[in-house]
Structures are given as C-alpha cells and as structure tokens.
Amino acid sequence: MDLRVFTEPQQGATYQELLKVAQAAEDLDFDAFYRSDHYLAMGDSEGLPGPTDAWITLAGLARETRRIRLGTLMTAATFRLPGPLAIQVAQVDAMSGGRVEFGLGTGWYAEEHTAYGIPFPARRFGLLEEQLEIVTGLWETPLGERFDYEGEHYRLKDSPALPKPAQRHVPVLIGGKGAERTPALAARFADEFNLPFGTLAETEQQFARVREAAAERGRAPEELVYSNALVACVGEDDAQVARRAAAIGRDVDELRENGLAGTPGEVVEKIGRYAELGATRIYLQILDLSDLGHLELISGQVRRQLT
C-alpha cells in the first residue's frame, strides 16, 4: 500500500509552507506529494495569503526534491488550453528528472471561475475528453512527426508535438464518482483510477464499474492502479485525535466515518478494508500544513505497518 500526501493549498498556504511539507514527506518515505488545483478557498477559510498555481508550485518542488513523485488531484480542464498544458507538464517532468504524474478532471467549482474570469461551461466532459486526447497525443507523437487534431472544442494543425516528457510514459490519473462516462474514460486513458472521499460501499461499486469498463475495452482490469483520497486525522490517543480534528474544524465522529481518523491501529485497520476492495494507494488529505508531527506519526506508526 502506497501512502501519498495530498494538500489543499487554496485553503491557505505559501510556497514555502508547501515546500516544507513536500520535503518532510520525502524525508519520511511517503511515495508522493500531490496538491489540488484550485484558485479559491472553500468554506470559512480566508485562504490567506492567496492561491498558488498548481503547476508553478510543482515546477519549484521539482527542483527542490529528489525522489518523491509529484502530481495533481486533479488539474482542472477549464483552467488551461491542452497544448500549453502538455508543454507545462512535460517541462515539469523534465525539471524533476521524470517524477511527474498527471491527474486531469473537468473542474467543478463554479465560484472560483467567476472570481478569476475563467469560463465555466455547463457541459465540460467533452472538454476533458478532448484534452486527454490532445495531451497524450502530443506526448506520444514520435519525434520528427507532426500532430493534427480536429475536435468540437479544439483544433491543432501541424504541431511539432514538443517538448517530450522525461518519462517515456507519464502516468495519467482519472477519478470521480460518475457511473458511466467516468469509468469509460478511465478505461480508455488512465493508468490509475482515483475515487475521492468515497465510502467503502462507494469504493466497491465504482472500482467494479471501472474494472468492467476496462474489460469491455479489452484491457486487463489489473492494468490499472486503484486508489482512494481520504482526509487523515491520526493521533497517538483519542485526545490527540480530537485536537487535530479541532484544528481543521471537523468532527471526530464524522472523520472516523468518512475518512481515516483515530489511532494508528484504527487507521491501519480501515486502510486494510479499502485494500480488500482493491485499493493499493491512498492519498492522505492533510489539511493542517503546519503540523509536521502528524506526518511523522503517520509515517512511523501507519506507513511502516502497511509496508
């Protein structure tokens, strides 16, 4: 079971704070550092000092980390044109020495689009599908050949399809709870399917849909990695769990029900239940970025038991 650190910087974080978390995650032997791709805080948070851009952040971290893999849950298809996005991700992959993973979703938070003047069409799944076709198509075009694309939303003509990522194949992540189109898209493009903040019952159902869609497309379902993203709130005892829950404005019982909350033993047991459903990777949503002791506890008493 891989454990990855997943942050939500739109809730309030500087680049230096994100760097400390990423370097701590690397030093503590977590598998990857991921961040969200949002421009506006949610809930009661003021989000100070303001948003940071996902791919600019990852470019900086690419030069200031050595081993840890880097990615987004999920890059919003509404934020960027697919051609420039392919260039950005390929460049960050080169800057990291081939450690980037590419999660792409439709984008869903209408208010952040309004706040920063970003178009937010009512129907976005077609944008996502075409962006995946274009980004992967540009990367996969052999050197010296040209890439053309004619879609409903985007048109590319005579593209040199450069630059190429450092990796021969950048892992693609697709996620979500959609019952039909999402599993079909994952079966077509994904190396990894991620279910965000899903219960055990939802996980079992959605993983089954993705496996079925993969088989229908002629792929072995086990070719895909299956993962969950879940909020983490771990403490050495109930009192520490309660303090950490209070620090992020959440109720302990709700966190135990919907996330990974409790003592290390409780969290290991719940992760085991996700593993029984086929999950081999967990993205731990870490909401208090100042609490590096939280990461130390998870690494020392949860991660080691799982490995």
Coordinates of C-alpha atoms in Angstrom, one line a residue:
M1 CA 0.0 0.0 0.0
D2 CA 1.5 3.3 -1.1
L3 CA 0.7 6.3 1.1
R4 CA 0.8 9.7 -0.6
V5 CA 0.5 13.2 0.9
F6 CA -2.3 15.3 -0.7
T7 CA -2.7 19.0 0.2
E8 CA -5.3 21.7 -0.4
P9 CA -3.2 25.0 -0.7
Q10 CA -6.2 27.1 -1.7
Q11 CA -7.3 26.9 1.9
G12 CA -4.2 29.0 2.8
A13 CA -0.5 28.2 2.1
T14 CA 2.6 29.9 0.8
Y15 CA 5.0 28.1 -1.5
Q16 CA 7.5 27.9 1.4
E17 CA 4.9 26.0 3.5
L18 CA 4.2 23.6 0.7
L19 CA 7.9 23.1 0.2
K20 CA 8.3 22.2 3.9
V21 CA 5.5 19.6 3.6
A22 CA 6.9 18.1 0.4
Q23 CA 10.4 17.8 1.8
A24 CA 9.1 16.3 5.0
A25 CA 7.0 13.8 3.0
E26 CA 10.1 12.9 1.1
D27 CA 12.3 12.5 4.2
L28 CA 9.6 10.4 5.8
D29 CA 9.4 8.0 2.9
F30 CA 6.0 8.8 1.6
D31 CA 5.6 7.9 -2.1
A32 CA 4.4 11.2 -3.5
F33 CA 3.4 14.8 -2.8
Y34 CA 0.2 15.9 -4.5
R35 CA -1.8 19.1 -4.5
S36 CA -5.2 20.3 -5.5
D37 CA -5.7 22.7 -8.5
H38 CA -8.0 25.4 -7.1
Y39 CA -7.9 29.2 -7.1
L40 CA -10.4 30.0 -4.4
A41 CA -10.7 28.9 -0.7
M42 CA -13.7 26.9 0.3
G43 CA -15.9 27.1 3.4
D44 CA -15.0 29.6 6.1
S45 CA -11.3 29.9 5.3
E46 CA -10.0 33.2 4.0
G47 CA -7.3 31.3 2.1
L48 CA -4.5 33.8 3.0
P49 CA -2.1 34.8 1.6
G50 CA -4.0 33.7 -1.6
P51 CA -3.9 30.9 -4.2
T52 CA -0.8 29.3 -5.7
D53 CA -0.8 27.8 -9.1
A54 CA -0.5 24.0 -9.1
W55 CA 2.0 23.6 -12.0
I56 CA 4.1 26.6 -10.9
T57 CA 4.3 25.0 -7.4
L58 CA 5.2 21.6 -8.8
A59 CA 7.9 23.2 -11.0
G60 CA 9.5 24.7 -7.9
L61 CA 9.2 21.4 -6.0
A62 CA 10.7 19.5 -8.9
R63 CA 14.0 21.3 -8.4
E64 CA 13.9 21.2 -4.5
T65 CA 13.1 17.5 -4.1
R66 CA 15.0 14.4 -5.2
R67 CA 12.8 11.2 -5.0
I68 CA 9.2 11.9 -4.3
R69 CA 6.7 11.8 -7.1
L70 CA 4.7 14.9 -7.9
G71 CA 1.2 15.4 -9.2
T72 CA -2.3 17.0 -9.0
L73 CA -5.7 15.7 -7.9
M74 CA -6.9 17.0 -10.2
T75 CA -5.8 19.6 -12.8
A76 CA -8.9 21.4 -14.0
A77 CA -9.5 21.1 -17.7
T78 CA -11.2 24.5 -17.6
F79 CA -8.1 26.3 -16.4
R80 CA -5.7 25.7 -19.3
L81 CA -5.6 25.0 -23.0
P82 CA -4.5 21.5 -23.8
G83 CA -1.5 22.4 -25.9
P84 CA 0.1 24.7 -23.3
L85 CA -0.8 22.2 -20.6
A86 CA 1.1 19.5 -22.4
I87 CA 4.1 21.8 -22.6
Q88 CA 3.9 22.7 -18.9
V89 CA 3.6 19.1 -17.7
A90 CA 6.4 17.9 -19.9
Q91 CA 8.7 20.7 -18.8
V92 CA 8.0 20.0 -15.1
D93 CA 8.6 16.3 -15.7
A94 CA 12.0 17.2 -17.2
M95 CA 12.8 19.5 -14.3
S96 CA 12.0 16.7 -11.9
G97 CA 14.0 14.0 -13.7
G98 CA 10.8 12.1 -14.6
R99 CA 8.8 12.2 -11.4
V100 CA 5.5 13.8 -12.6
E101 CA 2.1 12.2 -12.7
F102 CA -0.8 13.8 -14.5
G103 CA -4.3 13.9 -13.0
L104 CA -6.9 15.7 -15.1
G105 CA -10.6 16.4 -14.3
T106 CA -13.4 18.5 -15.6
G107 CA -13.2 21.2 -12.9
W108 CA -16.3 21.8 -10.8
Y109 CA -16.0 24.8 -8.5
A110 CA -18.0 27.5 -10.4
E111 CA -17.3 30.3 -7.9
E112 CA -13.5 30.2 -8.5
H113 CA -14.1 30.5 -12.2
T114 CA -16.2 33.6 -11.7
A115 CA -13.7 35.1 -9.2
Y116 CA -10.9 34.9 -11.7
G117 CA -12.6 35.4 -15.0
I118 CA -12.3 31.7 -16.2
P119 CA -15.1 30.4 -18.5
F120 CA -17.2 27.7 -16.9
P121 CA -19.3 26.0 -19.5
A122 CA -22.3 23.9 -18.3
R123 CA -21.0 20.9 -20.2
R124 CA -17.4 20.1 -19.5
F125 CA -17.0 16.4 -20.0
G126 CA -16.3 16.9 -23.7
L127 CA -13.5 19.4 -22.9
L128 CA -11.9 16.8 -20.6
E129 CA -12.1 14.0 -23.2
E130 CA -10.6 16.2 -25.9
Q131 CA -7.8 17.5 -23.6
L132 CA -6.9 13.9 -22.7
E133 CA -6.8 13.0 -26.4
I134 CA -4.6 16.1 -27.2
V135 CA -2.2 16.0 -24.3
T136 CA -1.5 12.3 -24.6
G137 CA -1.5 12.5 -28.4
L138 CA 1.2 15.2 -28.3
W139 CA 3.4 13.3 -25.9
E140 CA 3.0 10.0 -27.9
T141 CA 3.7 11.5 -31.3
P142 CA 7.2 10.2 -32.5
L143 CA 10.0 12.7 -32.8
G144 CA 10.1 14.2 -36.2
E145 CA 6.4 13.6 -36.9
R146 CA 3.5 16.1 -36.7
F147 CA 0.3 16.1 -34.7
D148 CA -3.1 17.2 -36.0
Y149 CA -6.4 17.2 -34.2
E150 CA -9.9 18.2 -35.2
G151 CA -12.4 18.2 -32.4
E152 CA -15.5 20.1 -31.3
H153 CA -13.6 22.2 -28.8
Y154 CA -10.0 22.3 -30.0
R155 CA -8.1 22.2 -33.3
L156 CA -4.4 21.6 -33.8
K157 CA -2.6 21.7 -37.1
D158 CA 0.9 20.7 -38.0
S159 CA 2.1 20.7 -34.4
P160 CA 5.7 19.5 -33.8
A161 CA 4.4 17.9 -30.6
L162 CA 7.3 19.2 -28.5
P163 CA 8.6 19.1 -25.9
K164 CA 8.5 15.4 -24.8
P165 CA 8.4 14.5 -21.1
A166 CA 11.4 12.9 -19.5
Q167 CA 9.4 9.7 -18.8
R168 CA 8.6 7.5 -21.8
H169 CA 5.1 7.5 -20.4
V170 CA 3.7 10.0 -17.9
P171 CA 1.1 8.2 -15.6
V172 CA -2.4 9.5 -16.2
L173 CA -4.9 9.7 -13.3
I174 CA -8.7 9.9 -13.8
G175 CA -11.1 9.9 -11.0
G176 CA -14.7 10.6 -9.9
K177 CA -18.0 9.1 -9.0
G178 CA -19.7 9.2 -12.4
A179 CA -21.4 5.9 -13.1
E180 CA -20.8 5.5 -16.9
R181 CA -18.7 8.2 -18.6
T182 CA -16.0 8.4 -15.9
P183 CA -15.3 4.6 -15.9
A184 CA -15.3 4.5 -19.7
L185 CA -12.8 7.4 -19.8
A186 CA -10.6 5.8 -17.2
A187 CA -10.6 2.5 -19.2
R188 CA -9.5 4.4 -22.3
F189 CA -6.8 6.7 -20.9
A190 CA -6.0 6.0 -17.2
D191 CA -3.0 4.3 -15.6
E192 CA -4.7 4.9 -12.3
F193 CA -8.3 5.4 -11.2
N194 CA -8.9 7.5 -8.1
L195 CA -12.1 7.7 -6.0
P196 CA -12.1 10.9 -4.0
F197 CA -13.7 10.8 -0.5
G198 CA -15.7 7.7 -1.1
T199 CA -17.1 5.3 1.4
L200 CA -16.2 1.6 1.4
A201 CA -19.5 0.9 -0.3
E202 CA -19.0 3.6 -3.0
T203 CA -15.4 2.3 -3.5
E204 CA -16.6 -1.3 -4.1
Q205 CA -19.2 -0.1 -6.6
Q206 CA -17.0 2.3 -8.5
F207 CA -14.0 0.1 -8.7
A208 CA -16.2 -2.6 -10.1
R209 CA -17.5 -0.2 -12.8
V210 CA -14.0 0.7 -13.8
R211 CA -12.9 -2.9 -13.9
E212 CA -15.9 -3.7 -16.1
A213 CA -15.3 -0.8 -18.4
A214 CA -11.6 -1.8 -18.8
A215 CA -12.6 -5.4 -19.7
E216 CA -15.1 -4.1 -22.2
R217 CA -12.3 -2.1 -23.8
G218 CA -10.0 -5.1 -24.0
R219 CA -7.8 -4.1 -21.1
A220 CA -7.0 -6.3 -18.2
P221 CA -8.6 -4.6 -15.2
E222 CA -5.5 -5.2 -13.1
E223 CA -3.5 -3.0 -15.5
L224 CA -4.9 0.0 -13.6
V225 CA -3.9 1.2 -10.2
Y226 CA -7.0 1.7 -7.9
S227 CA -6.7 4.4 -5.3
N228 CA -8.6 6.5 -2.7
A229 CA -8.3 10.0 -1.5
L230 CA -9.3 10.4 2.2
V231 CA -8.9 13.0 4.9
A232 CA -6.4 12.0 7.5
C233 CA -6.6 12.8 11.2
V234 CA -4.4 10.4 13.2
G235 CA -3.3 10.7 16.9
E236 CA -1.5 8.7 19.4
D237 CA -4.6 8.7 21.6
D238 CA -8.2 10.0 21.5
A239 CA -7.2 13.3 22.9
Q240 CA -4.6 14.0 20.2
V241 CA -7.1 12.9 17.5
A242 CA -9.6 15.4 19.0
R243 CA -7.1 18.2 19.0
R244 CA -6.2 17.5 15.3
A245 CA -9.8 17.4 14.3
A246 CA -10.5 20.7 16.0
A247 CA -7.5 22.3 14.3
I248 CA -9.1 21.6 10.9
G249 CA -12.7 22.4 12.0
R250 CA -14.0 18.8 11.7
D251 CA -15.9 16.5 14.0
V252 CA -14.1 13.4 15.2
D253 CA -17.0 11.0 14.6
E254 CA -17.6 12.4 11.1
L255 CA -13.9 11.9 10.3
R256 CA -14.0 8.4 11.6
E257 CA -17.0 7.6 9.4
N258 CA -15.8 9.4 6.2
G259 CA -12.1 9.5 6.5
L260 CA -9.0 8.0 8.1
A261 CA -9.3 9.1 11.7
G262 CA -8.2 7.6 15.0
T263 CA -5.2 6.0 16.5
P264 CA -2.6 4.4 14.2
G265 CA -4.1 0.9 14.8
E266 CA -7.6 2.1 13.9
V267 CA -6.3 3.8 10.7
V268 CA -4.3 0.7 9.6
E269 CA -7.4 -1.4 10.1
K270 CA -9.6 0.9 8.0
I271 CA -6.9 1.1 5.2
G272 CA -7.0 -2.7 5.2
R273 CA -10.7 -2.6 4.4
Y274 CA -10.0 -0.4 1.4
A275 CA -7.2 -2.7 0.4
E276 CA -9.6 -5.7 0.4
L277 CA -11.6 -3.8 -2.3
G278 CA -8.6 -3.4 -4.5
A279 CA -7.0 -0.1 -3.4
T280 CA -3.2 -0.2 -3.5
R281 CA -2.7 3.5 -3.0
I282 CA -4.1 6.1 -0.5
Y283 CA -3.9 9.8 -0.9
L284 CA -3.9 11.3 2.6
Q285 CA -5.6 14.7 2.6
I286 CA -3.5 16.7 5.0
L287 CA -5.4 19.9 5.9
D288 CA -3.2 21.4 8.7
L289 CA 0.1 22.0 6.9
S290 CA 1.8 23.4 9.9
D291 CA 1.6 20.1 11.8
L292 CA 4.6 18.1 10.5
G293 CA 4.3 15.9 13.6
H294 CA 1.2 14.5 12.0
L295 CA 3.2 13.3 9.1
E296 CA 5.9 11.9 11.4
L297 CA 3.3 9.9 13.3
I298 CA 1.6 8.5 10.1
S299 CA 5.0 7.5 8.7
G300 CA 6.3 5.9 11.8
Q301 CA 3.2 4.1 13.0
V302 CA 0.9 3.7 10.0
R303 CA 3.1 3.6 6.9
R304 CA 5.6 1.1 8.4
Q305 CA 2.8 -1.3 9.4
L306 CA 1.5 -1.2 5.9
T307 CA 4.9 -1.9 4.3

